[in-house]
Amino acid sequence: MMMGLLMSGLMVSEANLPTAFASISVFREYIDTFDGYSFKYPQNWIQVRGAGADIFFRDPVVLDENLSVEFSSPSSSKYTSLEDLGSPEEVGKRVLRQYLTEFMSTRLGVKREANILSTSSRVADDGKLYYQVEVNIKSYANNNELAVMPQDRVPRLEWNRRYLAVLGVENNRLYSIRLQTPEKVFLEEEKDLRRVMDSFRVEKI
């Protein structure tokens, strides 16, 4: 849904990721006083405009690593609490369905495997309730989708990604920050990426 960027310099796709990544460590803070949210992000990530979200940042090296923020319109639905959506587990199932809908493919021989890794709730230092959902999705494609014989259609792993989402409610809106990263990168950068997700706050406007 939020893809497409032309960039200069080194670019790394999920297929040829390096075996090690430098720690992010240094962050900037993005504050949207008009829409009512804030979060920290790696200082080397770049903003991508016209990506379909309210705000979208991407790693300039690992192209499959990005984060975005979206929120509902108070005119279409009014939220007073995250608990209006149900438990973290129920919200996790909803988030997973949303991901699978977004990544639905019409290509022959493509299969997606998805699992909810964890769901949780926490009250942050601003006194507000947040839900967090973690999902793993793997995409497989047959090496020869037009082959007549089943033994000639061998599935291969296209990508393996971790998706993290944090949700909060304020201003009668449901806010969500979503982070996508290859599993291999997540293992290297987990501490820093969790810091990004934990920094998300919704603000009264």
PDB file of C-alpha atoms in Angstrom:
ATOM      1  CA  MET A   1       0.000   0.000   0.000  1.00  0.00           C
ATOM      2  CA  MET A   2       2.787   2.453   0.850  1.00  0.00           C
ATOM      3  CA  MET A   3       5.460   1.541  -1.636  1.00  0.00           C
ATOM      4  CA  GLY A   4       7.582   3.204  -4.254  1.00  0.00           C
ATOM      5  CA  LEU A   5      10.611   5.421  -3.821  1.00  0.00           C
ATOM      6  CA  LEU A   6      13.432   6.503  -6.102  1.00  0.00           C
ATOM      7  CA  MET A   7      16.664   7.105  -4.259  1.00  0.00           C
ATOM      8  CA  SER A   8      20.331   7.583  -4.956  1.00  0.00           C
ATOM      9  CA  GLY A   9      23.162   5.728  -3.261  1.00  0.00           C
ATOM     10  CA  LEU A  10      23.212   2.271  -1.750  1.00  0.00           C
ATOM     11  CA  MET A  11      19.908   0.403  -1.692  1.00  0.00           C
ATOM     12  CA  VAL A  12      19.398  -3.020  -0.161  1.00  0.00           C
ATOM     13  CA  SER A  13      16.407  -5.243  -0.812  1.00  0.00           C
ATOM     14  CA  GLU A  14      15.239  -8.045   1.437  1.00  0.00           C
ATOM     15  CA  ALA A  15      16.736 -10.596  -0.910  1.00  0.00           C
ATOM     16  CA  ASN A  16      20.333  -9.450  -0.332  1.00  0.00           C
ATOM     17  CA  LEU A  17      20.373  -8.058   3.180  1.00  0.00           C
ATOM     18  CA  PRO A  18      23.762  -7.716   4.830  1.00  0.00           C
ATOM     19  CA  THR A  19      24.464 -10.076   7.701  1.00  0.00           C
ATOM     20  CA  ALA A  20      24.916  -7.321  10.268  1.00  0.00           C
ATOM     21  CA  PHE A  21      23.504  -3.853  10.810  1.00  0.00           C
ATOM     22  CA  ALA A  22      24.844  -0.935  12.797  1.00  0.00           C
ATOM     23  CA  SER A  23      22.781   0.034  15.803  1.00  0.00           C
ATOM     24  CA  ILE A  24      20.426   2.917  15.096  1.00  0.00           C
ATOM     25  CA  SER A  25      20.844   4.516  18.532  1.00  0.00           C
ATOM     26  CA  VAL A  26      20.300   8.159  17.494  1.00  0.00           C
ATOM     27  CA  PHE A  27      16.705   9.325  17.128  1.00  0.00           C
ATOM     28  CA  ARG A  28      14.702  12.359  16.155  1.00  0.00           C
ATOM     29  CA  GLU A  29      11.245  13.203  17.444  1.00  0.00           C
ATOM     30  CA  TYR A  30       8.314  13.838  15.140  1.00  0.00           C
ATOM     31  CA  ILE A  31       5.524  15.897  16.724  1.00  0.00           C
ATOM     32  CA  ASP A  32       2.255  16.580  14.927  1.00  0.00           C
ATOM     33  CA  THR A  33       0.438  19.186  17.024  1.00  0.00           C
ATOM     34  CA  PHE A  34      -2.300  19.570  14.413  1.00  0.00           C
ATOM     35  CA  ASP A  35      -3.374  15.914  14.338  1.00  0.00           C
ATOM     36  CA  GLY A  36      -2.304  15.041  17.872  1.00  0.00           C
ATOM     37  CA  TYR A  37       0.497  12.460  17.991  1.00  0.00           C
ATOM     38  CA  SER A  38       4.252  12.102  18.360  1.00  0.00           C
ATOM     39  CA  PHE A  39       6.965   9.438  18.107  1.00  0.00           C
ATOM     40  CA  LYS A  40      10.710   8.992  17.793  1.00  0.00           C
ATOM     41  CA  TYR A  41      12.340   7.625  14.643  1.00  0.00           C
ATOM     42  CA  PRO A  42      15.905   6.808  13.505  1.00  0.00           C
ATOM     43  CA  GLN A  43      17.638  10.002  12.442  1.00  0.00           C
ATOM     44  CA  ASN A  44      18.828   8.568   9.126  1.00  0.00           C
ATOM     45  CA  TRP A  45      15.324   7.541   7.992  1.00  0.00           C
ATOM     46  CA  ILE A  46      13.731   9.750   5.354  1.00  0.00           C
ATOM     47  CA  GLN A  47      10.191  10.988   4.989  1.00  0.00           C
ATOM     48  CA  VAL A  48       8.290   9.796   1.934  1.00  0.00           C
ATOM     49  CA  ARG A  49       5.453  12.025   0.798  1.00  0.00           C
ATOM     50  CA  GLY A  50       2.376  10.748  -1.005  1.00  0.00           C
ATOM     51  CA  ALA A  51       2.742   7.276   0.493  1.00  0.00           C
ATOM     52  CA  GLY A  52      -0.902   6.929   1.536  1.00  0.00           C
ATOM     53  CA  ALA A  53      -0.483   7.532   5.281  1.00  0.00           C
ATOM     54  CA  ASP A  54      -0.548  10.698   7.366  1.00  0.00           C
ATOM     55  CA  ILE A  55       3.219  10.359   7.795  1.00  0.00           C
ATOM     56  CA  PHE A  56       5.636   7.782   6.402  1.00  0.00           C
ATOM     57  CA  PHE A  57       9.342   7.242   7.075  1.00  0.00           C
ATOM     58  CA  ARG A  58      11.645   4.722   5.429  1.00  0.00           C
ATOM     59  CA  ASP A  59      15.129   3.389   5.962  1.00  0.00           C
ATOM     60  CA  PRO A  60      17.149   4.651   2.969  1.00  0.00           C
ATOM     61  CA  VAL A  61      19.253   1.469   2.891  1.00  0.00           C
ATOM     62  CA  VAL A  62      16.889  -1.377   3.799  1.00  0.00           C
ATOM     63  CA  LEU A  63      13.971  -0.603   1.523  1.00  0.00           C
ATOM     64  CA  ASP A  64      11.546  -2.987   3.221  1.00  0.00           C
ATOM     65  CA  GLU A  65      11.924  -1.218   6.576  1.00  0.00           C
ATOM     66  CA  ASN A  66       9.505   1.626   7.243  1.00  0.00           C
ATOM     67  CA  LEU A  67       6.963   3.101   9.621  1.00  0.00           C
ATOM     68  CA  SER A  68       3.737   5.028   9.157  1.00  0.00           C
ATOM     69  CA  VAL A  69       0.990   6.659  11.209  1.00  0.00           C
ATOM     70  CA  GLU A  70      -2.701   6.595  10.360  1.00  0.00           C
ATOM     71  CA  PHE A  71      -5.822   7.653  12.246  1.00  0.00           C
ATOM     72  CA  SER A  72      -9.550   7.427  11.818  1.00  0.00           C
ATOM     73  CA  SER A  73     -11.848  10.319  11.020  1.00  0.00           C
ATOM     74  CA  PRO A  74     -13.971  11.454  14.003  1.00  0.00           C
ATOM     75  CA  SER A  75     -16.802  12.167  11.580  1.00  0.00           C
ATOM     76  CA  SER A  76     -17.091   8.498  10.587  1.00  0.00           C
ATOM     77  CA  SER A  77     -16.617   6.894  13.998  1.00  0.00           C
ATOM     78  CA  LYS A  78     -16.062   8.200  17.510  1.00  0.00           C
ATOM     79  CA  TYR A  79     -13.779   6.266  19.842  1.00  0.00           C
ATOM     80  CA  THR A  80     -13.674   6.992  23.553  1.00  0.00           C
ATOM     81  CA  SER A  81     -11.298   4.180  24.550  1.00  0.00           C
ATOM     82  CA  LEU A  82      -9.280   1.360  23.071  1.00  0.00           C
ATOM     83  CA  GLU A  83     -11.521  -0.952  25.026  1.00  0.00           C
ATOM     84  CA  ASP A  84     -14.283  -0.013  22.568  1.00  0.00           C
ATOM     85  CA  LEU A  85     -12.391  -2.299  20.164  1.00  0.00           C
ATOM     86  CA  GLY A  86     -12.203  -5.214  22.573  1.00  0.00           C
ATOM     87  CA  SER A  87      -9.247  -6.919  24.219  1.00  0.00           C
ATOM     88  CA  PRO A  88      -5.681  -6.779  22.851  1.00  0.00           C
ATOM     89  CA  GLU A  89      -6.186 -10.313  21.538  1.00  0.00           C
ATOM     90  CA  GLU A  90      -9.309  -9.299  19.629  1.00  0.00           C
ATOM     91  CA  VAL A  91      -7.554  -6.250  18.235  1.00  0.00           C
ATOM     92  CA  GLY A  92      -4.626  -8.455  17.221  1.00  0.00           C
ATOM     93  CA  LYS A  93      -6.925 -10.584  15.068  1.00  0.00           C
ATOM     94  CA  ARG A  94      -8.338  -7.449  13.454  1.00  0.00           C
ATOM     95  CA  VAL A  95      -4.853  -6.097  12.712  1.00  0.00           C
ATOM     96  CA  LEU A  96      -3.805  -9.423  11.199  1.00  0.00           C
ATOM     97  CA  ARG A  97      -6.847  -9.459   8.910  1.00  0.00           C
ATOM     98  CA  GLN A  98      -6.052  -5.921   7.819  1.00  0.00           C
ATOM     99  CA  TYR A  99      -2.471  -6.853   6.952  1.00  0.00           C
ATOM    100  CA  LEU A 100      -3.571  -9.903   4.962  1.00  0.00           C
ATOM    101  CA  THR A 101      -6.113  -7.807   3.062  1.00  0.00           C
ATOM    102  CA  GLU A 102      -3.472  -5.228   2.183  1.00  0.00           C
ATOM    103  CA  PHE A 103      -1.018  -7.891   1.009  1.00  0.00           C
ATOM    104  CA  MET A 104      -3.537  -9.959  -0.918  1.00  0.00           C
ATOM    105  CA  SER A 105      -2.036 -11.061  -4.209  1.00  0.00           C
ATOM    106  CA  THR A 106      -3.726 -11.989  -7.481  1.00  0.00           C
ATOM    107  CA  ARG A 107      -0.598 -13.777  -8.724  1.00  0.00           C
ATOM    108  CA  LEU A 108      -0.848 -17.495  -9.278  1.00  0.00           C
ATOM    109  CA  GLY A 109       0.964 -19.714  -6.806  1.00  0.00           C
ATOM    110  CA  VAL A 110       1.399 -17.081  -4.071  1.00  0.00           C
ATOM    111  CA  LYS A 111       0.719 -18.122  -0.482  1.00  0.00           C
ATOM    112  CA  ARG A 112       0.950 -16.050   2.687  1.00  0.00           C
ATOM    113  CA  GLU A 113       1.557 -17.525   6.119  1.00  0.00           C
ATOM    114  CA  ALA A 114       0.708 -15.231   9.017  1.00  0.00           C
ATOM    115  CA  ASN A 115       0.948 -15.571  12.778  1.00  0.00           C
ATOM    116  CA  ILE A 116       0.207 -13.261  15.675  1.00  0.00           C
ATOM    117  CA  LEU A 117       3.374 -13.324  17.774  1.00  0.00           C
ATOM    118  CA  SER A 118       2.119 -11.246  20.679  1.00  0.00           C
ATOM    119  CA  THR A 119      -0.559  -8.825  21.854  1.00  0.00           C
ATOM    120  CA  SER A 120      -0.296  -6.619  24.915  1.00  0.00           C
ATOM    121  CA  SER A 121      -1.597  -3.486  26.597  1.00  0.00           C
ATOM    122  CA  ARG A 122       0.197  -0.877  28.677  1.00  0.00           C
ATOM    123  CA  VAL A 123      -0.418   2.462  30.316  1.00  0.00           C
ATOM    124  CA  ALA A 124       2.354   4.817  29.212  1.00  0.00           C
ATOM    125  CA  ASP A 125       3.882   7.745  31.104  1.00  0.00           C
ATOM    126  CA  ASP A 126       1.131   9.993  29.722  1.00  0.00           C
ATOM    127  CA  GLY A 127      -1.446   7.933  31.625  1.00  0.00           C
ATOM    128  CA  LYS A 128      -3.074   6.640  28.420  1.00  0.00           C
ATOM    129  CA  LEU A 129      -3.777   3.084  27.371  1.00  0.00           C
ATOM    130  CA  TYR A 130      -1.999   1.624  24.343  1.00  0.00           C
ATOM    131  CA  TYR A 131      -2.287  -1.754  22.637  1.00  0.00           C
ATOM    132  CA  GLN A 132       0.639  -3.383  20.841  1.00  0.00           C
ATOM    133  CA  VAL A 133       0.398  -6.154  18.259  1.00  0.00           C
ATOM    134  CA  GLU A 134       3.248  -8.091  16.653  1.00  0.00           C
ATOM    135  CA  VAL A 135       2.733 -10.206  13.553  1.00  0.00           C
ATOM    136  CA  ASN A 136       4.971 -12.297  11.321  1.00  0.00           C
ATOM    137  CA  ILE A 137       4.027 -12.774   7.675  1.00  0.00           C
ATOM    138  CA  LYS A 138       5.871 -14.951   5.183  1.00  0.00           C
ATOM    139  CA  SER A 139       5.202 -14.861   1.447  1.00  0.00           C
ATOM    140  CA  TYR A 140       5.821 -17.921  -0.740  1.00  0.00           C
ATOM    141  CA  ALA A 141       5.639 -18.147  -4.532  1.00  0.00           C
ATOM    142  CA  ASN A 142       5.965 -21.105  -6.848  1.00  0.00           C
ATOM    143  CA  ASN A 143       9.074 -21.086  -8.987  1.00  0.00           C
ATOM    144  CA  ASN A 144       6.960 -22.169 -11.974  1.00  0.00           C
ATOM    145  CA  GLU A 145       3.341 -21.234 -11.333  1.00  0.00           C
ATOM    146  CA  LEU A 146       2.216 -22.310 -14.826  1.00  0.00           C
ATOM    147  CA  ALA A 147       3.609 -25.829 -14.555  1.00  0.00           C
ATOM    148  CA  VAL A 148       1.050 -28.597 -15.091  1.00  0.00           C
ATOM    149  CA  MET A 149       2.527 -31.117 -12.649  1.00  0.00           C
ATOM    150  CA  PRO A 150       2.440 -30.277  -8.913  1.00  0.00           C
ATOM    151  CA  GLN A 151       6.016 -31.500  -8.443  1.00  0.00           C
ATOM    152  CA  ASP A 152       7.146 -28.832 -10.890  1.00  0.00           C
ATOM    153  CA  ARG A 153       5.619 -26.059  -8.789  1.00  0.00           C
ATOM    154  CA  VAL A 154       8.096 -25.630  -5.937  1.00  0.00           C
ATOM    155  CA  PRO A 155       7.269 -22.880  -3.432  1.00  0.00           C
ATOM    156  CA  ARG A 156      10.110 -20.551  -2.449  1.00  0.00           C
ATOM    157  CA  LEU A 157      10.224 -17.923   0.261  1.00  0.00           C
ATOM    158  CA  GLU A 158       9.845 -14.419  -1.216  1.00  0.00           C
ATOM    159  CA  TRP A 159       9.992 -12.455   2.028  1.00  0.00           C
ATOM    160  CA  ASN A 160       9.751 -12.882   5.775  1.00  0.00           C
ATOM    161  CA  ARG A 161       8.732  -9.769   7.732  1.00  0.00           C
ATOM    162  CA  ARG A 162       7.887  -8.578  11.212  1.00  0.00           C
ATOM    163  CA  TYR A 163       5.009  -6.128  11.590  1.00  0.00           C
ATOM    164  CA  LEU A 164       4.527  -4.123  14.770  1.00  0.00           C
ATOM    165  CA  ALA A 165       1.546  -1.903  15.506  1.00  0.00           C
ATOM    166  CA  VAL A 166       0.750   0.340  18.460  1.00  0.00           C
ATOM    167  CA  LEU A 167      -2.755   1.756  18.815  1.00  0.00           C
ATOM    168  CA  GLY A 168      -4.112   4.558  20.964  1.00  0.00           C
ATOM    169  CA  VAL A 169      -7.309   6.596  21.246  1.00  0.00           C
ATOM    170  CA  GLU A 170      -7.638  10.357  21.662  1.00  0.00           C
ATOM    171  CA  ASN A 171      -9.744  13.147  20.125  1.00  0.00           C
ATOM    172  CA  ASN A 172     -12.430  10.536  19.286  1.00  0.00           C
ATOM    173  CA  ARG A 173      -9.928   9.021  16.868  1.00  0.00           C
ATOM    174  CA  LEU A 174      -8.187   5.671  16.680  1.00  0.00           C
ATOM    175  CA  TYR A 175      -4.472   6.227  16.004  1.00  0.00           C
ATOM    176  CA  SER A 176      -1.980   3.582  14.921  1.00  0.00           C
ATOM    177  CA  ILE A 177       1.730   3.570  14.224  1.00  0.00           C
ATOM    178  CA  ARG A 178       2.874   0.630  12.137  1.00  0.00           C
ATOM    179  CA  LEU A 179       6.407  -0.586  11.576  1.00  0.00           C
ATOM    180  CA  GLN A 180       7.507  -3.105   8.962  1.00  0.00           C
ATOM    181  CA  THR A 181      10.929  -4.726   8.844  1.00  0.00           C
ATOM    182  CA  PRO A 182      12.486  -7.945   7.512  1.00  0.00           C
ATOM    183  CA  GLU A 183      12.816 -10.535  10.275  1.00  0.00           C
ATOM    184  CA  LYS A 184      16.570 -10.658   9.768  1.00  0.00           C
ATOM    185  CA  VAL A 185      16.841  -6.916  10.352  1.00  0.00           C
ATOM    186  CA  PHE A 186      14.492  -7.045  13.325  1.00  0.00           C
ATOM    187  CA  LEU A 187      16.784  -9.484  15.093  1.00  0.00           C
ATOM    188  CA  GLU A 188      19.666  -7.044  14.658  1.00  0.00           C
ATOM    189  CA  GLU A 189      17.775  -3.867  15.535  1.00  0.00           C
ATOM    190  CA  GLU A 190      15.111  -5.092  17.950  1.00  0.00           C
ATOM    191  CA  LYS A 191      16.089  -2.852  20.870  1.00  0.00           C
ATOM    192  CA  ASP A 192      16.015   0.307  18.765  1.00  0.00           C
ATOM    193  CA  LEU A 193      12.843  -0.611  16.882  1.00  0.00           C
ATOM    194  CA  ARG A 194      11.020  -1.309  20.129  1.00  0.00           C
ATOM    195  CA  ARG A 195      12.136   2.089  21.368  1.00  0.00           C
ATOM    196  CA  VAL A 196      10.455   3.626  18.312  1.00  0.00           C
ATOM    197  CA  MET A 197       7.195   1.824  19.010  1.00  0.00           C
ATOM    198  CA  ASP A 198       7.280   2.575  22.749  1.00  0.00           C
ATOM    199  CA  SER A 199       7.720   6.287  22.013  1.00  0.00           C
ATOM    200  CA  PHE A 200       4.348   6.657  20.269  1.00  0.00           C
ATOM    201  CA  ARG A 201       1.984   9.044  22.058  1.00  0.00           C
ATOM    202  CA  VAL A 202      -1.418  10.489  21.228  1.00  0.00           C
ATOM    203  CA  GLU A 203      -2.112  14.066  22.287  1.00  0.00           C
ATOM    204  CA  LYS A 204      -5.222  16.121  22.989  1.00  0.00           C
ATOM    205  CA  ILE A 205      -5.935  18.748  20.310  1.00  0.00           C
TER     206      ILE A 205
END
